[in-house]
PDB file of C-alpha atoms in Angstrom:
ATOM      1  CA  UNK C   1       0.141  -0.002  -0.169  1.00 90.00           C
ATOM      2  CA  UNK C   2       1.212   3.551  -1.111  1.00 91.00           C
ATOM      3  CA  UNK C   3       0.515   6.245   2.282  1.00 91.00           C
ATOM      4  CA  UNK C   4       0.518   9.862   1.043  1.00 90.00           C
ATOM      5  CA  UNK C   5      -0.186  11.930   3.411  1.00 84.00           C
ATOM      6  CA  UNK C   6      -1.263  15.421   4.042  1.00 77.00           C
ATOM      7  CA  UNK C   7       2.846  16.724   3.685  1.00 81.00           C
ATOM      8  CA  UNK C   8       3.131  15.192   0.030  1.00 86.00           C
ATOM      9  CA  UNK C   9       2.263  18.221  -1.863  1.00 87.00           C
ATOM     10  CA  UNK C  10       1.278  17.150  -5.300  1.00 90.00           C
ATOM     11  CA  UNK C  11       0.612  19.947  -8.492  1.00 90.00           C
ATOM     12  CA  UNK C  12      -0.714  17.417 -10.973  1.00 94.00           C
ATOM     13  CA  UNK C  13      -3.323  15.010 -10.267  1.00 94.00           C
ATOM     14  CA  UNK C  14      -3.590  13.649 -13.058  1.00 95.00           C
ATOM     15  CA  UNK C  15      -0.134  12.955 -13.737  1.00 96.00           C
ATOM     16  CA  UNK C  16      -0.039  11.290 -10.757  1.00 94.00           C
ATOM     17  CA  UNK C  17      -2.850   9.224 -11.181  1.00 94.00           C
ATOM     18  CA  UNK C  18      -0.803   8.168 -15.016  1.00 96.00           C
ATOM     19  CA  UNK C  19       1.956   6.878 -12.614  1.00 95.00           C
ATOM     20  CA  UNK C  20       0.053   5.004 -10.403  1.00 95.00           C
ATOM     21  CA  UNK C  21      -2.876   3.475 -12.709  1.00 96.00           C
ATOM     22  CA  UNK C  22      -0.760   0.606 -14.104  1.00 97.00           C
ATOM     23  CA  UNK C  23       0.567  -0.234 -10.417  1.00 96.00           C
ATOM     24  CA  UNK C  24      -3.025   0.045  -8.849  1.00 95.00           C
ATOM     25  CA  UNK C  25      -3.889  -2.421 -11.881  1.00 96.00           C
ATOM     26  CA  UNK C  26      -1.833  -4.013 -10.444  1.00 96.00           C
ATOM     27  CA  UNK C  27      -2.899  -4.582  -6.803  1.00 94.00           C
ATOM     28  CA  UNK C  28      -1.496  -1.653  -5.470  1.00 94.00           C
ATOM     29  CA  UNK C  29      -3.772  -0.182  -2.822  1.00 92.00           C
ATOM     30  CA  UNK C  30      -3.268   4.072  -2.372  1.00 92.00           C
ATOM     31  CA  UNK C  31      -4.118   5.588   1.063  1.00 90.00           C
ATOM     32  CA  UNK C  32      -4.755   8.732   1.859  1.00 88.00           C
ATOM     33  CA  UNK C  33      -2.536   9.177   5.932  1.00 86.00           C
ATOM     34  CA  UNK C  34      -2.830  12.377   8.115  1.00 84.00           C
ATOM     35  CA  UNK C  35      -6.879  13.155   7.114  1.00 83.00           C
ATOM     36  CA  UNK C  36      -7.696  15.812   9.210  1.00 77.00           C
ATOM     37  CA  UNK C  37      -3.952  16.969   9.990  1.00 78.00           C
ATOM     38  CA  UNK C  38      -4.886  20.189   7.443  1.00 70.00           C
ATOM     39  CA  UNK C  39      -6.536  21.679   4.110  1.00 62.00           C
ATOM     40  CA  UNK C  40      -4.319  19.613   1.937  1.00 64.00           C
ATOM     41  CA  UNK C  41      -5.375  15.803   2.906  1.00 75.00           C
ATOM     42  CA  UNK C  42      -9.327  16.233   1.913  1.00 81.00           C
ATOM     43  CA  UNK C  43      -7.865  17.258  -1.982  1.00 84.00           C
ATOM     44  CA  UNK C  44      -6.355  13.979  -2.331  1.00 87.00           C
ATOM     45  CA  UNK C  45      -9.298  12.497  -1.525  1.00 85.00           C
ATOM     46  CA  UNK C  46     -11.274  14.613  -3.686  1.00 85.00           C
ATOM     47  CA  UNK C  47      -8.564  14.012  -6.577  1.00 89.00           C
ATOM     48  CA  UNK C  48      -6.312  11.039  -6.053  1.00 89.00           C
ATOM     49  CA  UNK C  49      -9.008   7.876  -5.809  1.00 86.00           C
ATOM     50  CA  UNK C  50      -7.833   6.597  -2.814  1.00 88.00           C
ATOM     51  CA  UNK C  51      -9.076   2.741  -1.275  1.00 87.00           C
ATOM     52  CA  UNK C  52      -8.184   3.829   2.359  1.00 84.00           C
ATOM     53  CA  UNK C  53      -7.868   7.177   4.371  1.00 83.00           C
ATOM     54  CA  UNK C  54      -6.429   7.608   7.602  1.00 84.00           C
ATOM     55  CA  UNK C  55      -7.480   9.835   9.785  1.00 84.00           C
ATOM     56  CA  UNK C  56      -5.238  11.781  11.748  1.00 83.00           C
ATOM     57  CA  UNK C  57      -4.761  10.544  15.973  1.00 82.00           C
ATOM     58  CA  UNK C  58      -5.725  14.110  16.034  1.00 82.00           C
ATOM     59  CA  UNK C  59      -9.734  13.934  15.469  1.00 80.00           C
ATOM     60  CA  UNK C  60     -10.148  10.417  16.967  1.00 78.00           C
ATOM     61  CA  UNK C  61      -8.228  10.907  20.004  1.00 81.00           C
ATOM     62  CA  UNK C  62     -10.987  12.586  21.969  1.00 79.00           C
ATOM     63  CA  UNK C  63     -14.470  10.839  19.967  1.00 82.00           C
ATOM     64  CA  UNK C  64     -15.953   9.820  22.637  1.00 81.00           C
ATOM     65  CA  UNK C  65     -16.138  12.218  24.796  1.00 86.00           C
ATOM     66  CA  UNK C  66     -15.310  15.862  22.467  1.00 88.00           C
ATOM     67  CA  UNK C  67     -19.109  16.166  20.823  1.00 90.00           C
ATOM     68  CA  UNK C  68     -16.926  19.360  17.851  1.00 90.00           C
ATOM     69  CA  UNK C  69     -14.559  16.672  17.516  1.00 87.00           C
ATOM     70  CA  UNK C  70     -17.478  13.822  17.218  1.00 86.00           C
ATOM     71  CA  UNK C  71     -19.006  15.651  13.923  1.00 88.00           C
ATOM     72  CA  UNK C  72     -15.665  16.276  13.038  1.00 85.00           C
ATOM     73  CA  UNK C  73     -14.908  12.440  12.638  1.00 83.00           C
ATOM     74  CA  UNK C  74     -18.373  11.896  11.243  1.00 85.00           C
ATOM     75  CA  UNK C  75     -17.763  14.223   8.901  1.00 84.00           C
ATOM     76  CA  UNK C  76     -14.552  12.872   7.370  1.00 80.00           C
ATOM     77  CA  UNK C  77     -16.165   9.695   7.216  1.00 79.00           C
ATOM     78  CA  UNK C  78     -19.347  11.302   5.467  1.00 81.00           C
ATOM     79  CA  UNK C  79     -17.144  12.692   2.701  1.00 76.00           C
ATOM     80  CA  UNK C  80     -15.138  10.002   2.553  1.00 73.00           C
ATOM     81  CA  UNK C  81     -16.015   8.231  -1.299  1.00 68.00           C
ATOM     82  CA  UNK C  82     -17.837   5.766  -1.425  1.00 68.00           C
ATOM     83  CA  UNK C  83     -16.910   1.339  -1.599  1.00 57.00           C
ATOM     84  CA  UNK C  84     -14.443  -0.115  -1.483  1.00 58.00           C
ATOM     85  CA  UNK C  85     -12.508   3.174   0.601  1.00 64.00           C
ATOM     86  CA  UNK C  86     -11.970   2.063   4.497  1.00 67.00           C
ATOM     87  CA  UNK C  87     -11.682   4.655   6.720  1.00 69.00           C
ATOM     88  CA  UNK C  88      -9.350   4.407   9.264  1.00 64.00           C
ATOM     89  CA  UNK C  89      -8.263   5.531  12.408  1.00 62.00           C
ATOM     90  CA  UNK C  90      -5.062   6.013  14.013  1.00 61.00           C
ATOM     91  CA  UNK C  91      -5.564   3.099  16.417  1.00 53.00           C
ATOM     92  CA  UNK C  92      -5.711   1.291  13.173  1.00 50.00           C
ATOM     93  CA  UNK C  93      -9.188  -0.597  12.786  1.00 50.00           C
ATOM     94  CA  UNK C  94     -12.015   0.926  10.970  1.00 51.00           C
ATOM     95  CA  UNK C  95     -14.340   3.091  11.889  1.00 47.00           C
ATOM     96  CA  UNK C  96     -17.648   2.705  10.527  1.00 48.00           C
ATOM     97  CA  UNK C  97     -20.352   5.704  10.182  1.00 49.00           C
ATOM     98  CA  UNK C  98     -22.868   4.309  13.381  1.00 46.00           C
ATOM     99  CA  UNK C  99     -21.317   4.574  16.469  1.00 49.00           C
ATOM    100  CA  UNK C 100     -20.539   8.166  15.821  1.00 46.00           C
ATOM    101  CA  UNK C 101     -24.252   8.725  14.839  1.00 44.00           C
ATOM    102  CA  UNK C 102     -25.309  11.425  17.012  1.00 38.00           C
TER     103      UNK C 102
END
């Protein structure tokens, strides 16, 4: 699995897709890491069509006790592309939308 993080600058998404396409046909998956750590990771989600979205630990560390973080986490889950994308949290577990529903 190849990870694209918040800190990776992408200036040409079509070129990135052209580079990744043959690898994806061979089974490589793309993950966007540190989602929620900054705004560029949202662009990565929109433009790079990831298979996995890894939510930043700063978002989920207080999701059970902080209503604002819970709403943000829920929004990111809903923002994620439709299946087969998976949303993971900093603990490495799958984050299902149901537990975040108010």
